[in-house]
Amino acid sequence: MCTGGHQLGAQVSAVLFGDKNQDEEAIASGADIVYLFEHPGESVMVEAYSTSITELLRAEKADLVMVHSSIRGKLIAGRIASQLGTSAISNVTGIRVEDGSIIAKHMVYGGAAIRTEKALSETAVVTIGTGVFASMPKEAARQGKIIEVDSNVDDAGIRILESRPKQGELVNLSAAKRVIGVGRGFANKEDLKMAEALAAQVGAEMACSRPIAEGEKWMSKERYIGVSGVVLKPDIYIAMGISGQIQHLVGVNQAKTLVAINKDKNAPIFKHADIGLVGDLYKVLPQIVEKLKA
Ligand SMILES: Cc1cc2nc3c(=O)[nH]c(=O)nc-3n(C[C@H](O)[C@H](O)[C@H](O)COP(=O)(O)OP(=O)(O)OC[C@H]3O[C@@H](n4cnc5c(N)ncnc54)[C@H](O)[C@@H]3O)c2cc1C
């Protein structure tokens, strides 16, 4: 997010909660000022800080506030937007500044279309997912200011009763340069080993279509790509046994090269692929792995 703000050419302020270790990372990534809020603790929801954040935005006369498109991020963005008397543009997939205005693109109709919106409020509020901005090397020598904020906690109307660690994998697919995606063309979980062998050979991350994660539960939810999953920007994406429905494609259509392997020559994925291989992946994949060994 800090890198993205920096790319928009603006002065960037980062709001962090409690974790001092992230200050330097935020500054190295493009933040000029870090506002450090006290950690909300065990029972306070992070969105209870929205009034304090809104006050900061007003004081800074911020043109734009970007919040991560997570469930929690959307809650905070909604509260900030309502306090600023505006609305939030959520799930933004592209953002630019044009004649001093913020122009944001986001998906509508489940990813079937992209809508471009111009923010008319003094401060535009958007939520942005991973992979929207190009990653840039961090500059360890960058200097920035760290300001500890004495914040007030709103009565958010909700109190945390219990917290449990999230079960899942820590994987940053958006940063991967090479990604192999597997779909329902694989008949068994065991067979994914074929794709994993290729991924190991070419140094690629494994990803999947939604049914593989949500339906079959063969891979973790952190690895599914698309409108409701992760958005990628790799150099190469290899889709295996994936039909290429729009909800999946919106997550990969920014790949520099899209390769598709599918036994159905009419599969929609071929309309978007740079290289298409019509064939049974159970025959094609072992041959590719063998060829690469040679
Ligand atoms: C609101 C909404 C949100 C959604 N969000 C997402 C999302 O974020 N991400 C996502 O992925 N999906 C999403 N979906 C689901 C999406 O519409 C598709 O159903 C899904 O992407 C299909 O997954 P698939 O391509 O693996 O399976 P299928 O569509 O079943 O395709 C399997 C493909 O494998 C091919 N195949 C079969 N056997 C072989 C073989 N032996 N060799 C080679 N090819 C073979 C077939 O020809 C077929 O093209 C969403 C749906 C809705 C309604």
mmCIF file of C-alpha atoms and ligand atoms in Angstrom:
data_model
loop_
_atom_site.group_PDB
_atom_site.id
_atom_site.type_symbol
_atom_site.label_atom_id
_atom_site.label_comp_id
_atom_site.label_asym_id
_atom_site.label_seq_id
_atom_site.Cartn_x
_atom_site.Cartn_y
_atom_site.Cartn_z
ATOM 1 C CA MET A 1 0.000 0.000 0.000
ATOM 2 C CA CYS A 2 2.877 2.390 0.858
ATOM 3 C CA THR A 3 4.606 1.489 -2.422
ATOM 4 C CA GLY A 4 1.345 2.122 -4.266
ATOM 5 C CA GLY A 5 0.857 5.539 -2.664
ATOM 6 C CA HIS A 6 4.431 6.412 -3.565
ATOM 7 C CA GLN A 7 3.796 5.365 -7.176
ATOM 8 C CA LEU A 8 0.826 7.732 -7.318
ATOM 9 C CA GLY A 9 3.342 10.481 -6.708
ATOM 10 C CA ALA A 10 1.905 11.656 -3.426
ATOM 11 C CA GLN A 11 3.175 12.240 0.075
ATOM 12 C CA VAL A 12 2.338 9.014 1.845
ATOM 13 C CA SER A 13 1.301 8.595 5.473
ATOM 14 C CA ALA A 14 0.881 5.099 6.875
ATOM 15 C CA VAL A 15 -1.382 4.225 9.788
ATOM 16 C CA LEU A 16 -0.065 1.298 11.817
ATOM 17 C CA PHE A 17 -1.465 -0.360 14.889
ATOM 18 C CA GLY A 18 0.898 -1.265 17.676
ATOM 19 C CA ASP A 19 3.550 -3.117 15.722
ATOM 20 C CA LYS A 20 6.622 -0.898 15.888
ATOM 21 C CA ASN A 21 8.604 -3.342 13.765
ATOM 22 C CA GLN A 22 6.590 -2.329 10.720
ATOM 23 C CA ASP A 23 7.611 1.356 10.865
ATOM 24 C CA GLU A 24 10.852 0.930 9.003
ATOM 25 C CA GLU A 25 9.292 -1.376 6.455
ATOM 26 C CA ALA A 26 6.548 1.155 5.746
ATOM 27 C CA ILE A 27 9.095 3.954 5.304
ATOM 28 C CA ALA A 28 11.397 1.801 3.148
ATOM 29 C CA SER A 29 8.350 0.970 1.004
ATOM 30 C CA GLY A 30 7.375 4.592 0.387
ATOM 31 C CA ALA A 31 5.769 6.118 3.514
ATOM 32 C CA ASP A 32 6.930 9.610 4.509
ATOM 33 C CA ILE A 33 5.114 9.651 7.850
ATOM 34 C CA VAL A 34 4.037 6.723 10.019
ATOM 35 C CA TYR A 35 1.189 7.339 12.463
ATOM 36 C CA LEU A 36 1.538 4.702 15.106
ATOM 37 C CA PHE A 37 -1.633 3.846 17.000
ATOM 38 C CA GLU A 38 -1.587 1.857 20.180
ATOM 39 C CA HIS A 39 -2.553 -1.786 19.599
ATOM 40 C CA PRO A 40 -6.313 -2.156 20.163
ATOM 41 C CA GLY A 41 -5.705 -4.992 22.650
ATOM 42 C CA GLU A 42 -7.774 -8.073 23.283
ATOM 43 C CA SER A 43 -11.288 -6.708 23.424
ATOM 44 C CA VAL A 44 -11.334 -3.608 21.192
ATOM 45 C CA MET A 45 -12.025 -3.889 17.474
ATOM 46 C CA VAL A 46 -9.573 -2.025 15.241
ATOM 47 C CA GLU A 47 -12.458 -0.142 13.584
ATOM 48 C CA ALA A 48 -13.011 1.594 16.928
ATOM 49 C CA TYR A 49 -10.159 3.888 15.845
ATOM 50 C CA SER A 50 -12.005 5.192 12.803
ATOM 51 C CA THR A 51 -12.867 8.566 14.410
ATOM 52 C CA SER A 52 -9.199 9.145 15.297
ATOM 53 C CA ILE A 53 -8.176 8.162 11.764
ATOM 54 C CA THR A 54 -10.822 10.471 10.270
ATOM 55 C CA GLU A 55 -9.480 13.350 12.411
ATOM 56 C CA LEU A 56 -5.999 12.644 11.048
ATOM 57 C CA LEU A 57 -7.276 12.633 7.477
ATOM 58 C CA ARG A 58 -8.987 15.980 8.008
ATOM 59 C CA ALA A 59 -5.884 17.489 9.640
ATOM 60 C CA GLU A 60 -3.687 16.230 6.794
ATOM 61 C CA LYS A 61 -6.216 17.281 4.144
ATOM 62 C CA ALA A 62 -5.667 13.850 2.609
ATOM 63 C CA ASP A 63 -6.783 13.400 -1.007
ATOM 64 C CA LEU A 64 -6.993 9.645 -0.731
ATOM 65 C CA VAL A 65 -7.185 6.962 1.916
ATOM 66 C CA MET A 66 -6.448 3.399 0.875
ATOM 67 C CA VAL A 67 -7.487 0.489 3.080
ATOM 68 C CA HIS A 68 -6.832 -3.191 2.461
ATOM 69 C CA SER A 69 -9.835 -4.966 0.896
ATOM 70 C CA SER A 70 -10.109 -7.429 3.767
ATOM 71 C CA ILE A 71 -13.344 -7.885 5.698
ATOM 72 C CA ARG A 72 -11.954 -5.785 8.557
ATOM 73 C CA GLY A 73 -10.494 -3.225 6.134
ATOM 74 C CA LYS A 74 -13.901 -2.741 4.538
ATOM 75 C CA LEU A 75 -15.475 -2.160 7.947
ATOM 76 C CA ILE A 76 -12.946 0.568 8.732
ATOM 77 C CA ALA A 77 -13.250 2.115 5.255
ATOM 78 C CA GLY A 78 -17.057 2.226 5.576
ATOM 79 C CA ARG A 79 -16.897 3.969 8.940
ATOM 80 C CA ILE A 80 -14.279 6.489 7.763
ATOM 81 C CA ALA A 81 -16.273 7.213 4.592
ATOM 82 C CA SER A 82 -19.481 7.813 6.542
ATOM 83 C CA GLN A 83 -17.659 10.102 8.987
ATOM 84 C CA LEU A 84 -16.285 12.062 6.022
ATOM 85 C CA GLY A 85 -19.757 12.247 4.519
ATOM 86 C CA THR A 86 -18.845 10.222 1.452
ATOM 87 C CA SER A 87 -18.901 6.595 0.280
ATOM 88 C CA ALA A 88 -16.117 4.060 -0.165
ATOM 89 C CA ILE A 89 -15.152 2.478 -3.485
ATOM 90 C CA SER A 90 -14.382 -1.127 -2.656
ATOM 91 C CA ASN A 91 -12.277 -3.850 -4.302
ATOM 92 C CA VAL A 92 -10.412 -1.336 -6.440
ATOM 93 C CA THR A 93 -8.330 -2.985 -9.178
ATOM 94 C CA GLY A 94 -6.639 0.123 -10.561
ATOM 95 C CA ILE A 95 -6.196 3.701 -9.420
ATOM 96 C CA ARG A 96 -4.749 6.854 -10.970
ATOM 97 C CA VAL A 97 -4.689 10.600 -10.488
ATOM 98 C CA GLU A 98 -6.094 12.641 -13.379
ATOM 99 C CA ASP A 99 -6.294 16.446 -13.277
ATOM 100 C CA GLY A 100 -6.092 16.293 -9.485
ATOM 101 C CA SER A 101 -8.964 13.781 -9.199
ATOM 102 C CA ILE A 102 -8.800 10.195 -8.013
ATOM 103 C CA ILE A 103 -10.010 7.765 -10.674
ATOM 104 C CA ALA A 104 -10.572 4.215 -9.487
ATOM 105 C CA LYS A 105 -11.573 1.064 -11.336
ATOM 106 C CA HIS A 106 -13.389 -1.809 -9.754
ATOM 107 C CA MET A 107 -15.159 -4.961 -10.824
ATOM 108 C CA VAL A 108 -18.922 -5.196 -11.098
ATOM 109 C CA TYR A 109 -21.292 -8.067 -11.982
ATOM 110 C CA GLY A 110 -19.025 -10.628 -10.296
ATOM 111 C CA GLY A 111 -16.038 -9.587 -12.387
ATOM 112 C CA ALA A 112 -17.825 -9.578 -15.760
ATOM 113 C CA ALA A 113 -17.287 -5.826 -16.187
ATOM 114 C CA ILE A 114 -15.027 -3.070 -14.914
ATOM 115 C CA ARG A 115 -16.496 0.237 -13.770
ATOM 116 C CA THR A 116 -14.422 3.426 -13.642
ATOM 117 C CA GLU A 117 -15.400 5.968 -10.988
ATOM 118 C CA LYS A 118 -14.199 9.464 -10.178
ATOM 119 C CA ALA A 119 -14.196 10.442 -6.513
ATOM 120 C CA LEU A 120 -15.956 13.772 -5.978
ATOM 121 C CA SER A 121 -15.273 14.085 -2.258
ATOM 122 C CA GLU A 122 -12.284 15.963 -0.855
ATOM 123 C CA THR A 123 -10.928 12.699 0.496
ATOM 124 C CA ALA A 124 -11.525 9.603 -1.616
ATOM 125 C CA VAL A 125 -11.910 6.369 0.355
ATOM 126 C CA VAL A 126 -11.020 3.126 -1.423
ATOM 127 C CA THR A 127 -10.322 -0.459 -0.476
ATOM 128 C CA ILE A 128 -7.601 -2.163 -2.489
ATOM 129 C CA GLY A 129 -6.587 -5.812 -2.678
ATOM 130 C CA THR A 130 -3.147 -7.294 -3.119
ATOM 131 C CA GLY A 131 -1.435 -7.290 -6.505
ATOM 132 C CA VAL A 132 -2.895 -3.986 -7.722
ATOM 133 C CA PHE A 133 0.366 -2.058 -7.480
ATOM 134 C CA ALA A 134 3.653 -3.230 -8.965
ATOM 135 C CA SER A 135 6.053 -4.225 -6.198
ATOM 136 C CA MET A 136 9.254 -2.182 -5.960
ATOM 137 C CA PRO A 137 12.507 -2.869 -4.133
ATOM 138 C CA LYS A 138 12.505 -1.392 -0.640
ATOM 139 C CA GLU A 139 14.874 1.518 -0.017
ATOM 140 C CA ALA A 140 16.431 0.891 3.387
ATOM 141 C CA ALA A 141 18.014 4.376 3.366
ATOM 142 C CA ARG A 142 14.655 6.212 3.011
ATOM 143 C CA GLN A 143 13.947 8.612 5.842
ATOM 144 C CA GLY A 144 10.537 9.211 7.374
ATOM 145 C CA LYS A 145 8.833 10.557 10.477
ATOM 146 C CA ILE A 146 7.221 8.319 13.096
ATOM 147 C CA ILE A 147 4.454 9.945 15.130
ATOM 148 C CA GLU A 148 2.833 8.131 18.034
ATOM 149 C CA VAL A 149 -0.870 8.959 18.142
ATOM 150 C CA ASP A 150 -2.759 9.370 21.360
ATOM 151 C CA SER A 151 -5.989 7.917 20.035
ATOM 152 C CA ASN A 152 -9.499 7.761 21.361
ATOM 153 C CA VAL A 153 -11.436 4.573 21.015
ATOM 154 C CA ASP A 154 -15.002 4.845 19.662
ATOM 155 C CA ASP A 155 -17.755 2.746 20.993
ATOM 156 C CA ALA A 156 -17.918 0.519 17.918
ATOM 157 C CA GLY A 157 -21.040 -1.150 19.276
ATOM 158 C CA ILE A 158 -19.316 -4.516 19.098
ATOM 159 C CA ARG A 159 -16.941 -6.115 21.567
ATOM 160 C CA ILE A 160 -14.582 -9.056 20.909
ATOM 161 C CA LEU A 161 -15.509 -12.069 22.994
ATOM 162 C CA GLU A 162 -12.926 -14.538 21.730
ATOM 163 C CA SER A 163 -10.050 -14.615 19.227
ATOM 164 C CA ARG A 164 -8.503 -17.705 17.699
ATOM 165 C CA PRO A 165 -5.486 -17.961 15.348
ATOM 166 C CA LYS A 166 -6.544 -18.275 11.722
ATOM 167 C CA GLN A 167 -6.001 -21.726 10.280
ATOM 168 C CA GLY A 168 -4.325 -21.256 6.948
ATOM 169 C CA GLU A 169 -1.127 -20.783 5.072
ATOM 170 C CA LEU A 170 1.092 -17.747 4.886
ATOM 171 C CA VAL A 171 1.577 -17.345 1.170
ATOM 172 C CA ASN A 172 2.128 -14.173 -0.812
ATOM 173 C CA LEU A 173 0.965 -15.216 -4.259
ATOM 174 C CA SER A 174 0.736 -11.629 -5.477
ATOM 175 C CA ALA A 175 4.514 -11.315 -5.255
ATOM 176 C CA ALA A 176 5.213 -14.559 -7.196
ATOM 177 C CA LYS A 177 6.732 -14.209 -10.657
ATOM 178 C CA ARG A 178 5.711 -17.698 -11.807
ATOM 179 C CA VAL A 179 2.461 -19.336 -10.832
ATOM 180 C CA ILE A 180 0.885 -22.688 -11.747
ATOM 181 C CA GLY A 181 -2.885 -22.842 -11.312
ATOM 182 C CA VAL A 182 -4.742 -26.149 -11.038
ATOM 183 C CA GLY A 183 -8.438 -26.695 -11.625
ATOM 184 C CA ARG A 184 -11.104 -29.327 -11.722
ATOM 185 C CA GLY A 185 -9.317 -31.027 -14.637
ATOM 186 C CA PHE A 186 -7.432 -32.877 -11.881
ATOM 187 C CA ALA A 187 -9.443 -35.896 -10.766
ATOM 188 C CA ASN A 188 -7.734 -36.499 -7.396
ATOM 189 C CA LYS A 189 -5.751 -34.572 -4.820
ATOM 190 C CA GLU A 190 -2.922 -37.063 -5.273
ATOM 191 C CA ASP A 191 -2.603 -36.024 -8.935
ATOM 192 C CA LEU A 192 -1.697 -32.453 -7.976
ATOM 193 C CA LYS A 193 1.782 -33.890 -7.309
ATOM 194 C CA MET A 194 2.333 -33.778 -11.091
ATOM 195 C CA ALA A 195 1.788 -30.019 -11.106
ATOM 196 C CA GLU A 196 3.850 -29.618 -7.926
ATOM 197 C CA ALA A 197 6.753 -31.404 -9.661
ATOM 198 C CA LEU A 198 6.625 -28.886 -12.497
ATOM 199 C CA ALA A 199 6.332 -25.991 -10.017
ATOM 200 C CA ALA A 200 9.465 -27.221 -8.219
ATOM 201 C CA GLN A 201 11.331 -27.483 -11.538
ATOM 202 C CA VAL A 202 10.521 -23.959 -12.705
ATOM 203 C CA GLY A 203 10.427 -22.254 -9.286
ATOM 204 C CA ALA A 204 6.702 -21.482 -9.418
ATOM 205 C CA GLU A 205 4.114 -21.026 -6.661
ATOM 206 C CA MET A 206 1.067 -23.293 -6.699
ATOM 207 C CA ALA A 207 -2.409 -21.759 -6.975
ATOM 208 C CA CYS A 208 -5.863 -23.025 -7.916
ATOM 209 C CA SER A 209 -9.404 -22.269 -9.019
ATOM 210 C CA ARG A 210 -12.041 -21.713 -6.350
ATOM 211 C CA PRO A 211 -13.625 -25.193 -6.457
ATOM 212 C CA ILE A 212 -10.249 -26.789 -5.672
ATOM 213 C CA ALA A 213 -9.970 -24.733 -2.465
ATOM 214 C CA GLU A 214 -13.589 -24.149 -1.448
ATOM 215 C CA GLY A 215 -15.214 -27.315 -2.793
ATOM 216 C CA GLU A 216 -12.613 -30.088 -2.765
ATOM 217 C CA LYS A 217 -10.493 -28.433 -0.053
ATOM 218 C CA TRP A 218 -7.370 -29.851 -1.719
ATOM 219 C CA MET A 219 -5.553 -26.539 -1.323
ATOM 220 C CA SER A 220 -5.871 -23.691 1.160
ATOM 221 C CA LYS A 221 -8.179 -20.731 0.500
ATOM 222 C CA GLU A 222 -5.136 -18.446 0.421
ATOM 223 C CA ARG A 223 -4.198 -20.083 -2.876
ATOM 224 C CA TYR A 224 -7.296 -19.576 -4.979
ATOM 225 C CA ILE A 225 -7.269 -16.961 -7.657
ATOM 226 C CA GLY A 226 -10.019 -14.693 -8.915
ATOM 227 C CA VAL A 227 -12.670 -12.152 -8.151
ATOM 228 C CA SER A 228 -13.227 -13.503 -4.671
ATOM 229 C CA GLY A 229 -9.651 -14.755 -4.247
ATOM 230 C CA VAL A 230 -6.183 -13.408 -4.989
ATOM 231 C CA VAL A 231 -5.343 -11.098 -7.915
ATOM 232 C CA LEU A 232 -1.993 -11.908 -9.523
ATOM 233 C CA LYS A 233 0.493 -10.044 -11.678
ATOM 234 C CA PRO A 234 3.079 -12.731 -12.462
ATOM 235 C CA ASP A 235 5.426 -12.944 -15.440
ATOM 236 C CA ILE A 236 3.881 -16.291 -16.319
ATOM 237 C CA TYR A 237 0.705 -18.083 -15.262
ATOM 238 C CA ILE A 238 0.146 -21.695 -16.335
ATOM 239 C CA ALA A 239 -3.493 -22.790 -15.996
ATOM 240 C CA MET A 240 -3.980 -26.561 -15.964
ATOM 241 C CA GLY A 241 -7.418 -28.101 -16.220
ATOM 242 C CA ILE A 242 -9.038 -24.717 -15.620
ATOM 243 C CA SER A 243 -11.984 -23.759 -17.847
ATOM 244 C CA GLY A 244 -11.352 -19.999 -17.652
ATOM 245 C CA GLN A 245 -14.575 -18.597 -16.223
ATOM 246 C CA ILE A 246 -14.540 -14.809 -15.865
ATOM 247 C CA GLN A 247 -14.461 -15.023 -12.056
ATOM 248 C CA HIS A 248 -11.141 -16.888 -12.303
ATOM 249 C CA LEU A 249 -9.677 -14.863 -15.168
ATOM 250 C CA VAL A 250 -9.986 -11.488 -13.437
ATOM 251 C CA GLY A 251 -7.336 -12.779 -11.056
ATOM 252 C CA VAL A 252 -4.839 -13.598 -13.797
ATOM 253 C CA ASN A 253 -5.527 -11.357 -16.758
ATOM 254 C CA GLN A 254 -2.624 -9.120 -15.748
ATOM 255 C CA ALA A 255 -0.116 -11.973 -16.161
ATOM 256 C CA LYS A 256 2.513 -11.098 -18.767
ATOM 257 C CA THR A 257 2.132 -14.554 -20.342
ATOM 258 C CA LEU A 258 -0.821 -16.870 -19.850
ATOM 259 C CA VAL A 259 -0.356 -20.531 -20.766
ATOM 260 C CA ALA A 260 -3.343 -22.888 -20.720
ATOM 261 C CA ILE A 261 -3.508 -26.686 -20.822
ATOM 262 C CA ASN A 262 -7.001 -28.041 -21.362
ATOM 263 C CA LYS A 263 -8.402 -31.061 -23.180
ATOM 264 C CA ASP A 264 -11.387 -29.107 -24.505
ATOM 265 C CA LYS A 265 -10.371 -26.957 -27.458
ATOM 266 C CA ASN A 266 -13.452 -24.777 -26.872
ATOM 267 C CA ALA A 267 -12.583 -24.007 -23.241
ATOM 268 C CA PRO A 268 -12.968 -20.218 -22.648
ATOM 269 C CA ILE A 269 -9.434 -20.002 -21.254
ATOM 270 C CA PHE A 270 -8.012 -20.400 -24.789
ATOM 271 C CA LYS A 271 -9.547 -17.057 -25.838
ATOM 272 C CA HIS A 272 -7.285 -15.350 -23.285
ATOM 273 C CA ALA A 273 -4.184 -17.553 -23.423
ATOM 274 C CA ASP A 274 -0.955 -16.479 -25.120
ATOM 275 C CA ILE A 275 0.005 -20.143 -25.482
ATOM 276 C CA GLY A 276 -2.666 -22.829 -25.541
ATOM 277 C CA LEU A 277 -2.031 -26.555 -25.338
ATOM 278 C CA VAL A 278 -5.057 -28.694 -26.244
ATOM 279 C CA GLY A 279 -4.495 -32.017 -24.550
ATOM 280 C CA ASP A 280 -5.110 -34.302 -21.607
ATOM 281 C CA LEU A 281 -3.023 -32.914 -18.757
ATOM 282 C CA TYR A 282 -2.407 -36.482 -17.513
ATOM 283 C CA LYS A 283 -0.448 -37.062 -20.729
ATOM 284 C CA VAL A 284 0.940 -33.581 -21.367
ATOM 285 C CA LEU A 285 2.206 -32.753 -17.886
ATOM 286 C CA PRO A 286 4.526 -35.760 -17.373
ATOM 287 C CA GLN A 287 5.998 -35.071 -20.823
ATOM 288 C CA ILE A 288 6.745 -31.437 -19.951
ATOM 289 C CA VAL A 289 8.354 -32.516 -16.659
ATOM 290 C CA GLU A 290 10.487 -35.120 -18.515
ATOM 291 C CA LYS A 291 11.512 -32.641 -21.212
ATOM 292 C CA LEU A 292 12.588 -30.085 -18.604
ATOM 293 C CA LYS A 293 14.726 -32.727 -16.864
ATOM 294 C CA ALA A 294 16.682 -33.305 -20.081
HETATM 295 C C1 LIG B 1 -19.916 -14.999 -7.337
HETATM 296 C C2 LIG B 1 -18.901 -16.007 -7.812
HETATM 297 C C3 LIG B 1 -17.570 -15.792 -7.507
HETATM 298 C C4 LIG B 1 -16.609 -16.694 -7.949
HETATM 299 N N1 LIG B 1 -15.292 -16.456 -7.681
HETATM 300 C C5 LIG B 1 -14.346 -17.274 -8.159
HETATM 301 C C6 LIG B 1 -12.957 -16.992 -7.964
HETATM 302 O O1 LIG B 1 -12.571 -16.013 -7.336
HETATM 303 N N2 LIG B 1 -12.060 -17.858 -8.495
HETATM 304 C C7 LIG B 1 -12.413 -18.957 -9.228
HETATM 305 O O2 LIG B 1 -11.529 -19.694 -9.675
HETATM 306 N N3 LIG B 1 -13.711 -19.247 -9.422
HETATM 307 C C8 LIG B 1 -14.677 -18.445 -8.919
HETATM 308 N N4 LIG B 1 -15.985 -18.742 -9.123
HETATM 309 C C9 LIG B 1 -16.319 -20.024 -9.779
HETATM 310 C C10 LIG B 1 -16.173 -19.938 -11.297
HETATM 311 O O3 LIG B 1 -17.366 -19.434 -11.863
HETATM 312 C C11 LIG B 1 -15.911 -21.333 -11.900
HETATM 313 O O4 LIG B 1 -16.932 -22.211 -11.494
HETATM 314 C C12 LIG B 1 -14.566 -21.933 -11.499
HETATM 315 O O5 LIG B 1 -13.534 -21.007 -11.738
HETATM 316 C C13 LIG B 1 -14.322 -23.179 -12.311
HETATM 317 O O6 LIG B 1 -13.197 -23.849 -11.837
HETATM 318 P P1 LIG B 1 -12.398 -24.849 -12.798
HETATM 319 O O7 LIG B 1 -12.002 -24.106 -14.032
HETATM 320 O O8 LIG B 1 -11.336 -25.488 -11.975
HETATM 321 O O9 LIG B 1 -13.489 -25.980 -13.091
HETATM 322 P P2 LIG B 1 -14.356 -26.280 -14.380
HETATM 323 O O10 LIG B 1 -15.095 -25.080 -14.844
HETATM 324 O O11 LIG B 1 -15.136 -27.500 -14.063
HETATM 325 O O12 LIG B 1 -13.286 -26.618 -15.507
HETATM 326 C C14 LIG B 1 -12.468 -27.751 -15.511
HETATM 327 C C15 LIG B 1 -11.719 -27.720 -16.834
HETATM 328 O O13 LIG B 1 -10.791 -28.795 -16.859
HETATM 329 C C16 LIG B 1 -10.766 -29.333 -18.161
HETATM 330 N N5 LIG B 1 -10.300 -30.725 -18.031
HETATM 331 C C17 LIG B 1 -10.959 -31.770 -17.479
HETATM 332 N N6 LIG B 1 -10.183 -32.867 -17.493
HETATM 333 C C18 LIG B 1 -9.007 -32.502 -18.077
HETATM 334 C C19 LIG B 1 -7.818 -33.196 -18.400
HETATM 335 N N7 LIG B 1 -7.644 -34.506 -18.099
HETATM 336 N N8 LIG B 1 -6.815 -32.531 -19.023
HETATM 337 C C20 LIG B 1 -6.959 -31.186 -19.331
HETATM 338 N N9 LIG B 1 -8.080 -30.492 -19.053
HETATM 339 C C21 LIG B 1 -9.083 -31.135 -18.421
HETATM 340 C C22 LIG B 1 -12.179 -29.218 -18.663
HETATM 341 O O14 LIG B 1 -12.201 -29.214 -20.093
HETATM 342 C C23 LIG B 1 -12.628 -27.886 -18.053
HETATM 343 O O15 LIG B 1 -12.405 -26.814 -18.977
HETATM 344 C C24 LIG B 1 -16.968 -17.846 -8.703
HETATM 345 C C25 LIG B 1 -18.329 -18.062 -8.987
HETATM 346 C C26 LIG B 1 -19.271 -17.146 -8.560
HETATM 347 C C27 LIG B 1 -20.710 -17.395 -8.916
#
